[in-house]
Amino acid sequence: MFAKLIEVAQLGQLECEAYLLEYDRRFETSHSFGIVVADPPFLSEECLCKVAQTITFLAQDKVILCTGAVMEELALKLLNVRPCGFAPRHNRNLANEFLCYTNYDCTIVAEENKLYNSRHTKREGKVNI
C-alpha cells in the first residue's frame, strides 16, 4: 500500500506527504497525520484493538486499514471503517481473504482494483471487485 501511495504521489495525484511508520522506537512521533494506512500483522482481536488505539492517536481524519475479511465487524466497531472496493493481493496466495477498509470514500484504491481485475484472468473461479 505504501509503495502505491508513493507512486500516486509521484504522478501528482496525492496532495500530501507519506510516511512509513513501523513498530520501532526509532519512529516514535508526537505528530498526527491527515491519513493513516495500517496493516496489522495478525488477524486477532487483541492485535486489531492495539492497532486501532495507535490509529486513533495518529489520525487527524482519514484511515485506510488492510486486514482480513474476518475482522470486518471489529474494524467497523473500533474505527468506523468499511470495505472500499480494493482487495489486497499477496504473492504467496494466503488462505484468508483480505480487504481494504476506509472511513471515507476512497476512489484511488477502488479504481486500482478495477484496473487490476480488468488485466488479470480469474483465479480459482473468482475475481475480487
PDB file of C-alpha atoms in Angstrom:
ATOM      1  CA  MET A   1       0.000   0.000   0.000  1.00  0.00           C
ATOM      2  CA  PHE A   2       2.809   2.413   0.885  1.00  0.00           C
ATOM      3  CA  ALA A   3       4.529   1.765  -2.451  1.00  0.00           C
ATOM      4  CA  LYS A   4       1.251   2.545  -4.262  1.00  0.00           C
ATOM      5  CA  LEU A   5       0.803   5.782  -2.299  1.00  0.00           C
ATOM      6  CA  ILE A   6       4.321   6.866  -3.262  1.00  0.00           C
ATOM      7  CA  GLU A   7       3.603   6.018  -6.914  1.00  0.00           C
ATOM      8  CA  VAL A   8       0.352   8.017  -6.845  1.00  0.00           C
ATOM      9  CA  ALA A   9       2.135  10.932  -5.155  1.00  0.00           C
ATOM     10  CA  GLN A  10       4.833  10.954  -7.849  1.00  0.00           C
ATOM     11  CA  LEU A  11       2.112  11.161 -10.512  1.00  0.00           C
ATOM     12  CA  GLY A  12       0.773  14.264  -8.774  1.00  0.00           C
ATOM     13  CA  GLN A  13      -2.495  12.590  -7.742  1.00  0.00           C
ATOM     14  CA  LEU A  14      -1.855  12.797  -3.993  1.00  0.00           C
ATOM     15  CA  GLU A  15      -1.650  16.130  -2.253  1.00  0.00           C
ATOM     16  CA  CYS A  16       0.032  15.108   0.989  1.00  0.00           C
ATOM     17  CA  GLU A  17       3.248  13.685   2.381  1.00  0.00           C
ATOM     18  CA  ALA A  18       3.567   9.943   3.066  1.00  0.00           C
ATOM     19  CA  TYR A  19       5.480   8.443   5.995  1.00  0.00           C
ATOM     20  CA  LEU A  20       6.161   4.790   6.740  1.00  0.00           C
ATOM     21  CA  LEU A  21       5.967   4.043  10.466  1.00  0.00           C
ATOM     22  CA  GLU A  22       6.893   0.613  11.777  1.00  0.00           C
ATOM     23  CA  TYR A  23       6.627  -0.556  15.367  1.00  0.00           C
ATOM     24  CA  ASP A  24      10.096   0.540  16.321  1.00  0.00           C
ATOM     25  CA  ARG A  25      11.275   3.121  18.872  1.00  0.00           C
ATOM     26  CA  ARG A  26      13.156   4.927  16.076  1.00  0.00           C
ATOM     27  CA  PHE A  27       9.787   6.011  14.642  1.00  0.00           C
ATOM     28  CA  GLU A  28       8.270   7.443  17.817  1.00  0.00           C
ATOM     29  CA  THR A  29       6.319  10.557  16.991  1.00  0.00           C
ATOM     30  CA  SER A  30       4.023  13.076  18.575  1.00  0.00           C
ATOM     31  CA  HIS A  31       2.656  14.116  15.183  1.00  0.00           C
ATOM     32  CA  SER A  32      -0.765  13.463  13.751  1.00  0.00           C
ATOM     33  CA  PHE A  33      -1.465  12.803  10.102  1.00  0.00           C
ATOM     34  CA  GLY A  34      -4.241  13.554   7.625  1.00  0.00           C
ATOM     35  CA  ILE A  35      -4.327   9.925   6.523  1.00  0.00           C
ATOM     36  CA  VAL A  36      -3.084   6.792   8.288  1.00  0.00           C
ATOM     37  CA  VAL A  37      -2.598   3.459   6.482  1.00  0.00           C
ATOM     38  CA  ALA A  38      -2.342   0.401   8.733  1.00  0.00           C
ATOM     39  CA  ASP A  39      -1.734  -3.282   8.035  1.00  0.00           C
ATOM     40  CA  PRO A  40      -1.893  -5.214  11.332  1.00  0.00           C
ATOM     41  CA  PRO A  41       0.498  -8.186  11.444  1.00  0.00           C
ATOM     42  CA  PHE A  42      -2.024 -10.655  12.924  1.00  0.00           C
ATOM     43  CA  LEU A  43      -5.720 -11.485  12.468  1.00  0.00           C
ATOM     44  CA  SER A  44      -6.647 -11.289  16.131  1.00  0.00           C
ATOM     45  CA  GLU A  45      -8.937  -9.103  18.205  1.00  0.00           C
ATOM     46  CA  GLU A  46      -6.086  -8.125  20.534  1.00  0.00           C
ATOM     47  CA  CYS A  47      -3.857  -7.025  17.652  1.00  0.00           C
ATOM     48  CA  LEU A  48      -6.585  -5.009  15.905  1.00  0.00           C
ATOM     49  CA  CYS A  49      -7.546  -3.307  19.184  1.00  0.00           C
ATOM     50  CA  LYS A  50      -3.954  -2.177  19.739  1.00  0.00           C
ATOM     51  CA  VAL A  51      -3.568  -1.035  16.141  1.00  0.00           C
ATOM     52  CA  ALA A  52      -6.866   0.877  16.442  1.00  0.00           C
ATOM     53  CA  GLN A  53      -5.545   2.676  19.542  1.00  0.00           C
ATOM     54  CA  THR A  54      -2.452   3.716  17.610  1.00  0.00           C
ATOM     55  CA  ILE A  55      -4.509   4.838  14.617  1.00  0.00           C
ATOM     56  CA  THR A  56      -6.768   6.910  16.869  1.00  0.00           C
ATOM     57  CA  PHE A  57      -3.682   8.610  18.306  1.00  0.00           C
ATOM     58  CA  LEU A  58      -2.116   9.327  14.893  1.00  0.00           C
ATOM     59  CA  ALA A  59      -5.063  10.043  12.582  1.00  0.00           C
ATOM     60  CA  GLN A  60      -6.481  13.509  12.120  1.00  0.00           C
ATOM     61  CA  ASP A  61      -9.136  12.336   9.699  1.00  0.00           C
ATOM     62  CA  LYS A  62      -8.746   9.532   7.146  1.00  0.00           C
ATOM     63  CA  VAL A  63      -7.948   5.875   7.821  1.00  0.00           C
ATOM     64  CA  ILE A  64      -7.053   3.042   5.437  1.00  0.00           C
ATOM     65  CA  LEU A  65      -6.917  -0.376   7.097  1.00  0.00           C
ATOM     66  CA  CYS A  66      -5.737  -3.512   5.253  1.00  0.00           C
ATOM     67  CA  THR A  67      -6.704  -6.671   7.129  1.00  0.00           C
ATOM     68  CA  GLY A  68      -8.598  -9.915   6.840  1.00  0.00           C
ATOM     69  CA  ALA A  69     -12.269 -10.023   5.932  1.00  0.00           C
ATOM     70  CA  VAL A  70     -12.866 -11.889   9.217  1.00  0.00           C
ATOM     71  CA  MET A  71     -12.016  -8.649  11.057  1.00  0.00           C
ATOM     72  CA  GLU A  72     -14.682  -6.556   9.289  1.00  0.00           C
ATOM     73  CA  GLU A  73     -17.162  -6.319  12.183  1.00  0.00           C
ATOM     74  CA  LEU A  74     -14.486  -5.407  14.735  1.00  0.00           C
ATOM     75  CA  ALA A  75     -12.872  -2.892  12.361  1.00  0.00           C
ATOM     76  CA  LEU A  76     -16.234  -1.179  11.905  1.00  0.00           C
ATOM     77  CA  LYS A  77     -16.782  -1.082  15.672  1.00  0.00           C
ATOM     78  CA  LEU A  78     -13.304   0.230  16.525  1.00  0.00           C
ATOM     79  CA  LEU A  79     -12.556   2.578  13.627  1.00  0.00           C
ATOM     80  CA  ASN A  80     -15.832   3.057  11.749  1.00  0.00           C
ATOM     81  CA  VAL A  81     -14.223   1.713   8.558  1.00  0.00           C
ATOM     82  CA  ARG A  82     -15.946  -0.181   5.753  1.00  0.00           C
ATOM     83  CA  PRO A  83     -14.657  -2.147   2.735  1.00  0.00           C
ATOM     84  CA  CYS A  84     -13.704   0.296  -0.009  1.00  0.00           C
ATOM     85  CA  GLY A  85     -13.621  -1.938  -3.083  1.00  0.00           C
ATOM     86  CA  PHE A  86      -9.879  -2.667  -3.084  1.00  0.00           C
ATOM     87  CA  ALA A  87      -8.807  -6.234  -2.366  1.00  0.00           C
ATOM     88  CA  PRO A  88      -5.095  -6.545  -1.463  1.00  0.00           C
ATOM     89  CA  ARG A  89      -3.320  -9.468  -3.106  1.00  0.00           C
ATOM     90  CA  HIS A  90      -0.443 -11.477  -1.727  1.00  0.00           C
ATOM     91  CA  ASN A  91       2.346 -13.194  -3.630  1.00  0.00           C
ATOM     92  CA  ARG A  92       2.025 -16.315  -1.501  1.00  0.00           C
ATOM     93  CA  ASN A  93      -1.743 -16.825  -2.010  1.00  0.00           C
ATOM     94  CA  LEU A  94      -2.685 -16.625   1.659  1.00  0.00           C
ATOM     95  CA  ALA A  95      -5.680 -18.691   2.748  1.00  0.00           C
ATOM     96  CA  ASN A  96      -7.535 -15.750   4.328  1.00  0.00           C
ATOM     97  CA  GLU A  97      -9.408 -13.185   2.256  1.00  0.00           C
ATOM     98  CA  PHE A  98      -8.037  -9.673   2.776  1.00  0.00           C
ATOM     99  CA  LEU A  99      -9.836  -6.386   2.225  1.00  0.00           C
ATOM    100  CA  CYS A 100      -9.034  -2.716   2.392  1.00  0.00           C
ATOM    101  CA  TYR A 101     -11.265  -0.641   4.677  1.00  0.00           C
ATOM    102  CA  THR A 102     -11.634   3.133   4.850  1.00  0.00           C
ATOM    103  CA  ASN A 103     -13.609   5.661   6.854  1.00  0.00           C
ATOM    104  CA  TYR A 104     -14.145   7.809   3.729  1.00  0.00           C
ATOM    105  CA  ASP A 105     -14.888   7.429   0.011  1.00  0.00           C
ATOM    106  CA  CYS A 106     -11.502   6.341  -1.328  1.00  0.00           C
ATOM    107  CA  THR A 107     -11.687   6.263  -5.119  1.00  0.00           C
ATOM    108  CA  ILE A 108      -7.952   5.797  -5.810  1.00  0.00           C
ATOM    109  CA  VAL A 109      -7.673   2.301  -4.332  1.00  0.00           C
ATOM    110  CA  ALA A 110     -11.070   1.201  -5.690  1.00  0.00           C
ATOM    111  CA  GLU A 111     -10.092   2.277  -9.220  1.00  0.00           C
ATOM    112  CA  GLU A 112      -6.746   0.472  -8.897  1.00  0.00           C
ATOM    113  CA  ASN A 113      -8.605  -2.740  -8.017  1.00  0.00           C
ATOM    114  CA  LYS A 114     -10.845  -2.396 -11.097  1.00  0.00           C
ATOM    115  CA  LEU A 115      -7.778  -1.896 -13.314  1.00  0.00           C
ATOM    116  CA  TYR A 116      -6.071  -4.950 -11.811  1.00  0.00           C
ATOM    117  CA  ASN A 117      -9.127  -7.125 -12.345  1.00  0.00           C
ATOM    118  CA  SER A 118      -9.503  -5.990 -15.959  1.00  0.00           C
ATOM    119  CA  ARG A 119      -5.874  -7.002 -16.689  1.00  0.00           C
ATOM    120  CA  HIS A 120      -5.818 -10.389 -14.977  1.00  0.00           C
ATOM    121  CA  THR A 121      -7.712 -13.591 -15.589  1.00  0.00           C
ATOM    122  CA  LYS A 122      -9.880 -15.200 -12.949  1.00  0.00           C
ATOM    123  CA  ARG A 123      -8.030 -17.127 -10.247  1.00  0.00           C
ATOM    124  CA  GLU A 124      -9.718 -20.163  -8.752  1.00  0.00           C
ATOM    125  CA  GLY A 125     -13.028 -19.132 -10.319  1.00  0.00           C
ATOM    126  CA  LYS A 126     -13.428 -15.720  -8.679  1.00  0.00           C
ATOM    127  CA  VAL A 127     -12.292 -12.142  -9.096  1.00  0.00           C
ATOM    128  CA  ASN A 128     -12.303  -9.602  -6.265  1.00  0.00           C
ATOM    129  CA  ILE A 129     -14.062  -6.360  -7.180  1.00  0.00           C
TER     130      ILE A 129
END
